Short mmCIF file of C-alpha atoms and ligand atoms in Angstrom, two decimals:
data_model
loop_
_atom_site.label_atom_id
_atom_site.label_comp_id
_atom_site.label_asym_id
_atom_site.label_seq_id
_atom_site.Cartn_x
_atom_site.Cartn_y
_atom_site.Cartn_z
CA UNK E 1 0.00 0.00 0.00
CA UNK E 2 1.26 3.64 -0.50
CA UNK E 3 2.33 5.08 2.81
CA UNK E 4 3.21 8.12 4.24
CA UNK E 5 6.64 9.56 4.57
CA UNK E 6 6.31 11.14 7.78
CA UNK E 7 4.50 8.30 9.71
CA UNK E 8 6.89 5.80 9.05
CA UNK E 9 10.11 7.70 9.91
CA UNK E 10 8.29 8.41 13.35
CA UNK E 11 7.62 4.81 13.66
CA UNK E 12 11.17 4.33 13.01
CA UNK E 13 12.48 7.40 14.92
CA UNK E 14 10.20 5.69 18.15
CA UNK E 15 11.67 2.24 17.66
CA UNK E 16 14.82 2.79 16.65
CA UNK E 17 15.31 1.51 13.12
CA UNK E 18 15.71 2.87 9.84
CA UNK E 19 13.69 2.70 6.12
CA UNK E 20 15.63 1.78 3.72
CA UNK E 21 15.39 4.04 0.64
CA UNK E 22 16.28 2.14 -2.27
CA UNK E 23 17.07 4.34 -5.32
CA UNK E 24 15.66 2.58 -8.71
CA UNK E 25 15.59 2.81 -12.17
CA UNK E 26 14.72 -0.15 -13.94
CA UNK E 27 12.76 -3.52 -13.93
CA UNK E 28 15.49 -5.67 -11.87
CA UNK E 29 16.08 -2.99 -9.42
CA UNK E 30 12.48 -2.52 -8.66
CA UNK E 31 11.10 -6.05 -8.52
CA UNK E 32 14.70 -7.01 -6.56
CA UNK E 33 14.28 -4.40 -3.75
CA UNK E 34 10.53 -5.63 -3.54
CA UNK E 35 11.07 -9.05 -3.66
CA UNK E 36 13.65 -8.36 -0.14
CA UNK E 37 10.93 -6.04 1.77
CA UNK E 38 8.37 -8.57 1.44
CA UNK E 39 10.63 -11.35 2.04
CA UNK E 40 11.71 -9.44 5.17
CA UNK E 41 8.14 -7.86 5.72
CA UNK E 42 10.04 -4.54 6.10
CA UNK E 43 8.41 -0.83 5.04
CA UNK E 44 10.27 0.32 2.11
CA UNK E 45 10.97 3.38 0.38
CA UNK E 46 11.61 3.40 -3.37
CA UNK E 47 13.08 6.15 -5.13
CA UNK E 48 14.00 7.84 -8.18
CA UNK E 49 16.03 11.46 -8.83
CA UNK E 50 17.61 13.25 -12.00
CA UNK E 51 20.88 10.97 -12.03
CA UNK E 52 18.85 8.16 -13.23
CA UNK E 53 16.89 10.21 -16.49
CA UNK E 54 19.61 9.68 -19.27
CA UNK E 55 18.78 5.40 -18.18
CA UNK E 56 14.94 4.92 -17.73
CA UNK E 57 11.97 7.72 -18.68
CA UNK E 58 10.70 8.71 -15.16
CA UNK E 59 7.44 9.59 -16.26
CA UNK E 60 6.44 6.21 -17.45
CA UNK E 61 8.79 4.28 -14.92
CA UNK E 62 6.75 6.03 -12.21
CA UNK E 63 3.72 3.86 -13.81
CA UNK E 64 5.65 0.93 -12.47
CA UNK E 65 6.69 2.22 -9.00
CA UNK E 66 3.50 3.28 -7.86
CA UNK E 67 1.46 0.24 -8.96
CA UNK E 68 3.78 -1.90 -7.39
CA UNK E 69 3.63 0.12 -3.97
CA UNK E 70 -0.30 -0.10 -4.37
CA UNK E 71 -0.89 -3.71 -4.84
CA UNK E 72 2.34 -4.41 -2.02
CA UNK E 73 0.73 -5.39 0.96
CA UNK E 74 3.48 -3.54 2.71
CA UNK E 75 3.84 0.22 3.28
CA UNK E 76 5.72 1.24 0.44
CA UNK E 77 6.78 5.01 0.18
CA UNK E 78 7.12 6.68 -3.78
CA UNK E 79 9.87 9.55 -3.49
CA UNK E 80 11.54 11.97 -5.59
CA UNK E 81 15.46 12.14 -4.08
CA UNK E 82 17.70 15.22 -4.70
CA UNK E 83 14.87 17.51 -5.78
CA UNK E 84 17.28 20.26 -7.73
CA UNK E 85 14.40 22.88 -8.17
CA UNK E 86 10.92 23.58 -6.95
CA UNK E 87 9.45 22.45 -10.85
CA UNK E 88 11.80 18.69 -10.45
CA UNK E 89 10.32 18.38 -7.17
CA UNK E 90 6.44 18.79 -8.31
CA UNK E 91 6.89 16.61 -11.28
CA UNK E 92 8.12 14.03 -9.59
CA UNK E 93 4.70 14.47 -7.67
CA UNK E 94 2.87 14.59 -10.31
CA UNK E 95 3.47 11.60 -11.48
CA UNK E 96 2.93 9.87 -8.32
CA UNK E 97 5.77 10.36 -5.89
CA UNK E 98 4.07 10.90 -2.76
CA UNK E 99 7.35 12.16 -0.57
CA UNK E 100 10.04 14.52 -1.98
CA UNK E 101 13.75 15.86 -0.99
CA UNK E 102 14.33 19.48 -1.79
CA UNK E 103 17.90 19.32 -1.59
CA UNK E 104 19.37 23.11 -1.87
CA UNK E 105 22.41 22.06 0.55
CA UNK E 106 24.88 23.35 -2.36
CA UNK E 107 23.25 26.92 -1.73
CA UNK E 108 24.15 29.33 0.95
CA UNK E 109 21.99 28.60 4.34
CA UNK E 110 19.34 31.27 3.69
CA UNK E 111 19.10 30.82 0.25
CA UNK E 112 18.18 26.59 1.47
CA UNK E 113 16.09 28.02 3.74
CA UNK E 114 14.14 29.87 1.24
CA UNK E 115 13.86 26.99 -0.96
CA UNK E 116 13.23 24.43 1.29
CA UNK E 117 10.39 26.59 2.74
CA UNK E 118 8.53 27.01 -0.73
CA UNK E 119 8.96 23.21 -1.22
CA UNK E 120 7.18 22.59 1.92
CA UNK E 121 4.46 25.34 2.00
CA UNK E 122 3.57 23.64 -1.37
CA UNK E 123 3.39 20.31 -0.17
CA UNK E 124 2.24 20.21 3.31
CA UNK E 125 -1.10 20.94 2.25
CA UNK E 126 -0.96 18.16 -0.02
CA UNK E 127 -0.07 15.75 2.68
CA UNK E 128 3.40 15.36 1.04
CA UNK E 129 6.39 15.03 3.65
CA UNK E 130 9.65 17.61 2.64
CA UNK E 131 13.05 16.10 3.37
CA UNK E 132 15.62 18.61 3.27
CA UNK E 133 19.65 18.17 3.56
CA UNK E 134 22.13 21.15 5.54
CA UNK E 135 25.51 20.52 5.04
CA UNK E 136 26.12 18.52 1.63
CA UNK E 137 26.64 14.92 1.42
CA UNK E 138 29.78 15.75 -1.82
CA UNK E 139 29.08 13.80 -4.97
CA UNK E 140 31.62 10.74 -6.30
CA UNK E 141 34.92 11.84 -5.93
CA UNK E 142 37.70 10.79 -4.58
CA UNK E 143 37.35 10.73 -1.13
CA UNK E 144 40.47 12.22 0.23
CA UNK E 145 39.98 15.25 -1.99
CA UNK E 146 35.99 15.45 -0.94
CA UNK E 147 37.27 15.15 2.71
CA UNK E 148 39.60 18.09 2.71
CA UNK E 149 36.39 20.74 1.62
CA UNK E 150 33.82 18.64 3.03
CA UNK E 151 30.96 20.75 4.45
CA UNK E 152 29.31 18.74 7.46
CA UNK E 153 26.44 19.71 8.57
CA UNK E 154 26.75 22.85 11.27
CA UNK E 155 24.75 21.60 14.76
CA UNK E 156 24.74 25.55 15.62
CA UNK E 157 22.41 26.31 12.97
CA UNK E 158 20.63 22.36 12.57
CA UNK E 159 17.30 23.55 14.85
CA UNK E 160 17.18 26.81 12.92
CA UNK E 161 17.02 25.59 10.07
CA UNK E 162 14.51 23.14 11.08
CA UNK E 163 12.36 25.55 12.79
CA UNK E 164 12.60 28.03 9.73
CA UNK E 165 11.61 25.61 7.02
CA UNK E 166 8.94 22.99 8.85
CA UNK E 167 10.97 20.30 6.91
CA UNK E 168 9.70 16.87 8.14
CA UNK E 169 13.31 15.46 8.09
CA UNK E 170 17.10 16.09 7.49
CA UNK E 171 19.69 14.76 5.79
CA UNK E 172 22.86 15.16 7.56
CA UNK E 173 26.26 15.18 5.91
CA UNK E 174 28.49 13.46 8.66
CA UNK E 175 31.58 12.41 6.55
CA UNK E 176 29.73 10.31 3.70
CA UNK E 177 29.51 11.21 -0.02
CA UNK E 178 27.70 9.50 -2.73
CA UNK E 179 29.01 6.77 -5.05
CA UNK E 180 32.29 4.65 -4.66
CA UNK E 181 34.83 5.12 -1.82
CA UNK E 182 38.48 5.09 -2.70
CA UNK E 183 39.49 4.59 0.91
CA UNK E 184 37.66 3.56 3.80
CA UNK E 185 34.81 5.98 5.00
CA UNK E 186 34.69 7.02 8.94
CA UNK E 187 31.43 8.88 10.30
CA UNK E 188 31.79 11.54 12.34
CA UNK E 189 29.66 10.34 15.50
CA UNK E 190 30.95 13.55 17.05
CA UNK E 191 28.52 15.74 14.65
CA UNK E 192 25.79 13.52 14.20
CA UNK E 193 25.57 13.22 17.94
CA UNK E 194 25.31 17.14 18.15
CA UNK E 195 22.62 17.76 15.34
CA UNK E 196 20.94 14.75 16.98
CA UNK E 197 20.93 16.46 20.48
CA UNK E 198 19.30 20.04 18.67
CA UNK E 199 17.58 18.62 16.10
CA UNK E 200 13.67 16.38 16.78
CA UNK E 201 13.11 15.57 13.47
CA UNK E 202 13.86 12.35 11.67
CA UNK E 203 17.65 12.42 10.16
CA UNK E 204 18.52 10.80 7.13
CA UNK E 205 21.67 9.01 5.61
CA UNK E 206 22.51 9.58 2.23
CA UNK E 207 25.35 7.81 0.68
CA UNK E 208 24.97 4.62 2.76
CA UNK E 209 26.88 2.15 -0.08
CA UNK E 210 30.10 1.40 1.04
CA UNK E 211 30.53 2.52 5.03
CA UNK E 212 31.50 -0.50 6.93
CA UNK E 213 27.59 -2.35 8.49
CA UNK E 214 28.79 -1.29 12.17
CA UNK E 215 29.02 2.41 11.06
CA UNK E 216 25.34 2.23 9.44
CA UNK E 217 24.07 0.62 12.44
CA UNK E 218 25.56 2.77 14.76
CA UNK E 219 24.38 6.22 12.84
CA UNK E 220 20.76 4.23 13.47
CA UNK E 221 21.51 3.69 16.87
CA UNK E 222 21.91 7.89 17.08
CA UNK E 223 19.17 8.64 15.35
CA UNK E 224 19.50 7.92 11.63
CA UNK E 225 15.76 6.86 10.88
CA UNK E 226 15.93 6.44 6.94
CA UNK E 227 19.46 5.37 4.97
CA UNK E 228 19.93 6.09 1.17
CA UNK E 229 21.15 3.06 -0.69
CA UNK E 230 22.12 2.84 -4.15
CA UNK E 231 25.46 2.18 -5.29
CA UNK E 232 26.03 -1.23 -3.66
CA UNK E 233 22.59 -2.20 -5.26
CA UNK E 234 24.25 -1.31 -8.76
CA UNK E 235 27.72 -3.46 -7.37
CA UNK E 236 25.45 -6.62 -6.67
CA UNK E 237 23.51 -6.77 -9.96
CA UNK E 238 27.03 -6.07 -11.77
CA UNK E 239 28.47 -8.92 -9.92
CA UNK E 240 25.50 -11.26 -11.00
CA UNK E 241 25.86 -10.22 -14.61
CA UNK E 242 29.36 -10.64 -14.53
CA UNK E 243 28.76 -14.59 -12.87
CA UNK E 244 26.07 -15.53 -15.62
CA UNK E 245 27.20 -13.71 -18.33
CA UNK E 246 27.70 -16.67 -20.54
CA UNK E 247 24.02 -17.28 -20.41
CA UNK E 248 20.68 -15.96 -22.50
CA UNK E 249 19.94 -11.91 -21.03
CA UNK E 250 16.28 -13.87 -20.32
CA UNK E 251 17.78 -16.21 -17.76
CA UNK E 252 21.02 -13.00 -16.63
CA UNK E 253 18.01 -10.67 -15.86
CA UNK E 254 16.75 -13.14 -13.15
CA UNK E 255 19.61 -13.41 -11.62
CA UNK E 256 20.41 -9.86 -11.74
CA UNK E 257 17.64 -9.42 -10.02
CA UNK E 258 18.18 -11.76 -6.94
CA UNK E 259 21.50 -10.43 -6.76
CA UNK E 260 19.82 -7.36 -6.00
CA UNK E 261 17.40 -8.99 -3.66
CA UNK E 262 20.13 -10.30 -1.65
CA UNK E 263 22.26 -7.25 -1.47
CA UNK E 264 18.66 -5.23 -0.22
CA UNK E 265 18.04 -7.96 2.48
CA UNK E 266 21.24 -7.63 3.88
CA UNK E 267 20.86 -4.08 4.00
CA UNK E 268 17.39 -4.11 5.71
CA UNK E 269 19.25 -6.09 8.45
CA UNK E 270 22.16 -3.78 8.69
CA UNK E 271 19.02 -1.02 9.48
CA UNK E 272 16.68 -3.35 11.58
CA UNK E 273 13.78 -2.98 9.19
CA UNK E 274 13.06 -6.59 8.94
CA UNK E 275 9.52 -7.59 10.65
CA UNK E 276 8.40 -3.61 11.17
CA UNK E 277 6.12 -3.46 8.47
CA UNK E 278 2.73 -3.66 10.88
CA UNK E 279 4.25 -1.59 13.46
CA UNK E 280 1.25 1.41 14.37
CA UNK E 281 2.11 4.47 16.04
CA UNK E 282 -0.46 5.75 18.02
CA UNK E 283 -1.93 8.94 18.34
CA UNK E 284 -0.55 10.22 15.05
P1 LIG V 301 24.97 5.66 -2.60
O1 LIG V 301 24.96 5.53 -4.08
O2 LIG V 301 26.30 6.01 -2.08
O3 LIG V 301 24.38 4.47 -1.93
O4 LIG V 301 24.06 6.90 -2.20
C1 LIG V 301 22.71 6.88 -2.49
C2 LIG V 301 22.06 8.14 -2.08
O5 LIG V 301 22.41 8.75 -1.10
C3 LIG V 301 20.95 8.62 -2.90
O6 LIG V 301 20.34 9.73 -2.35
#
């Protein structure tokens, strides 16, 4: 069933586990991801942004995502990640993503402030939950180099920004980046301990492939209620291709696919989803 962004992260906020956010852009991906949530019975949120257009037409793809979510018997949340402008954002809504990230975290902080705020004065209304990011979570690079400018997110100004733009959850950039690692990642507790401490609303974990499973679960632990995954998915269906490659792309596809499923199951335990799927929160 299609399920709502901000309930879920409270439910996961309260019992201290995150939603996996799987990013997805074609068939495999999709069905893979599903095929782990409901093997796992574990809420899901599947997700599509702009780095994914050149691959897969979003506008029909969205067709796919938001049937599957319907007929799922689990909660399954449609999102638009690393909404670039307000007019990305609402198309990705209007063609049935019903939670969206405004991410202006490349902007200065009043200009993301601004922006953020439009996204969600749009959307609340709609019933639409607003992620935002403060700080920025640095694109694939190598990670050295995106270590020595690396903007983490500021605790001093975390709640104000919060309180300013109503967002109903923030991404945090606590030493990650997107993409590959070229040497092994370390979180800064330190920060996401501070923002945690200032901050009530759900926090979020972008660029989850890669950081060692004790680092993901401890960012959980401190209050990481939803992780972004996408890169490892794109690692497991390369290294199922690459096993089967000698067979027909009929029978490769399949097993693309499970290598997927695998790779999402294991992440759903690294985040303690598994089994939270009928969890209620009451008084909501
Ligand atoms: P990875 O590709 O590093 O898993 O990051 C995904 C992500 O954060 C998408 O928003």
């Amino acid at each position: 069933m299609l399920a709502d962004v901000r309930y879920w992260e409270k439910i996961a906020q309260k019992n201290h586990f995150a939603i996996p956010h799987f990013n997805v852009w074609n068939v495999e991906m999709l069905e893979g991801v599903m095929d782990a949530c409901e093997q796992e019975n574990s809420p899901v949120i599947i997700s599509f942004g702009t780095g994914f257009i050149h691959n897969t037409i979003f506008e029909e793809y969205a067709g796919m995502m938001v049937s599957m979510a319907k007929h799922s018997s689990l909660p399954v949340i449609t999102h638009w990640d690393h909404g670039r402008s307000f007019d990305i954002v609402k198309n990705g809504y209007d063609y049935g993503m019903n939670s969206v990230m405004r991410d202006a975290s490349q902007l200065s902080f009043e200009e993301n402030v601004a922006e953020t705020k439009k996204v969600v004065e749009y959307f609340h209304p709609l019933n639409v939950g607003v992620e935002a990011e403060l700080g920025h979570v640095a694109d694939p690079n190598k990670y050295e180099k995106a270590m020595e400018n690396y903007k983490y997110t500021d605790p001093s100004i975390a709640k104000k920004f919060v309180d300013q733009t109503h967002c109903d959850s923030l991404a945090v950039a606590i030493g990650q980046v997107h993409g590959v690692y070229t040497s092994k990642p370390s979180l800064n507790f330190d920060v996401l301990e501070k923002v945690s401490n200032v901050v009530s609303v759900p926090l979020v974990l972008h660029g989850a492939s890669g950081i060692p499973d004790d680092q993901v679960s401890k960012a959980v632990s401190m209050g990481i209620c939803k992780v972004n995954i996408h890169t490892d998915l794109g690692i497991a269906a390369m290294k199922a291709f690459n096993k089967h490659r000698d067979q027909l792309y009929l029978e490769v596809q399949k097993y693309v696919r499970e290598g997927i499923k695998d790779e999402a199951v294991h992440k759903i335990h690294v985040l303690g989803s598994q089994s939270k799927a009928e969890l209620k929160l009451d008084n909501y």
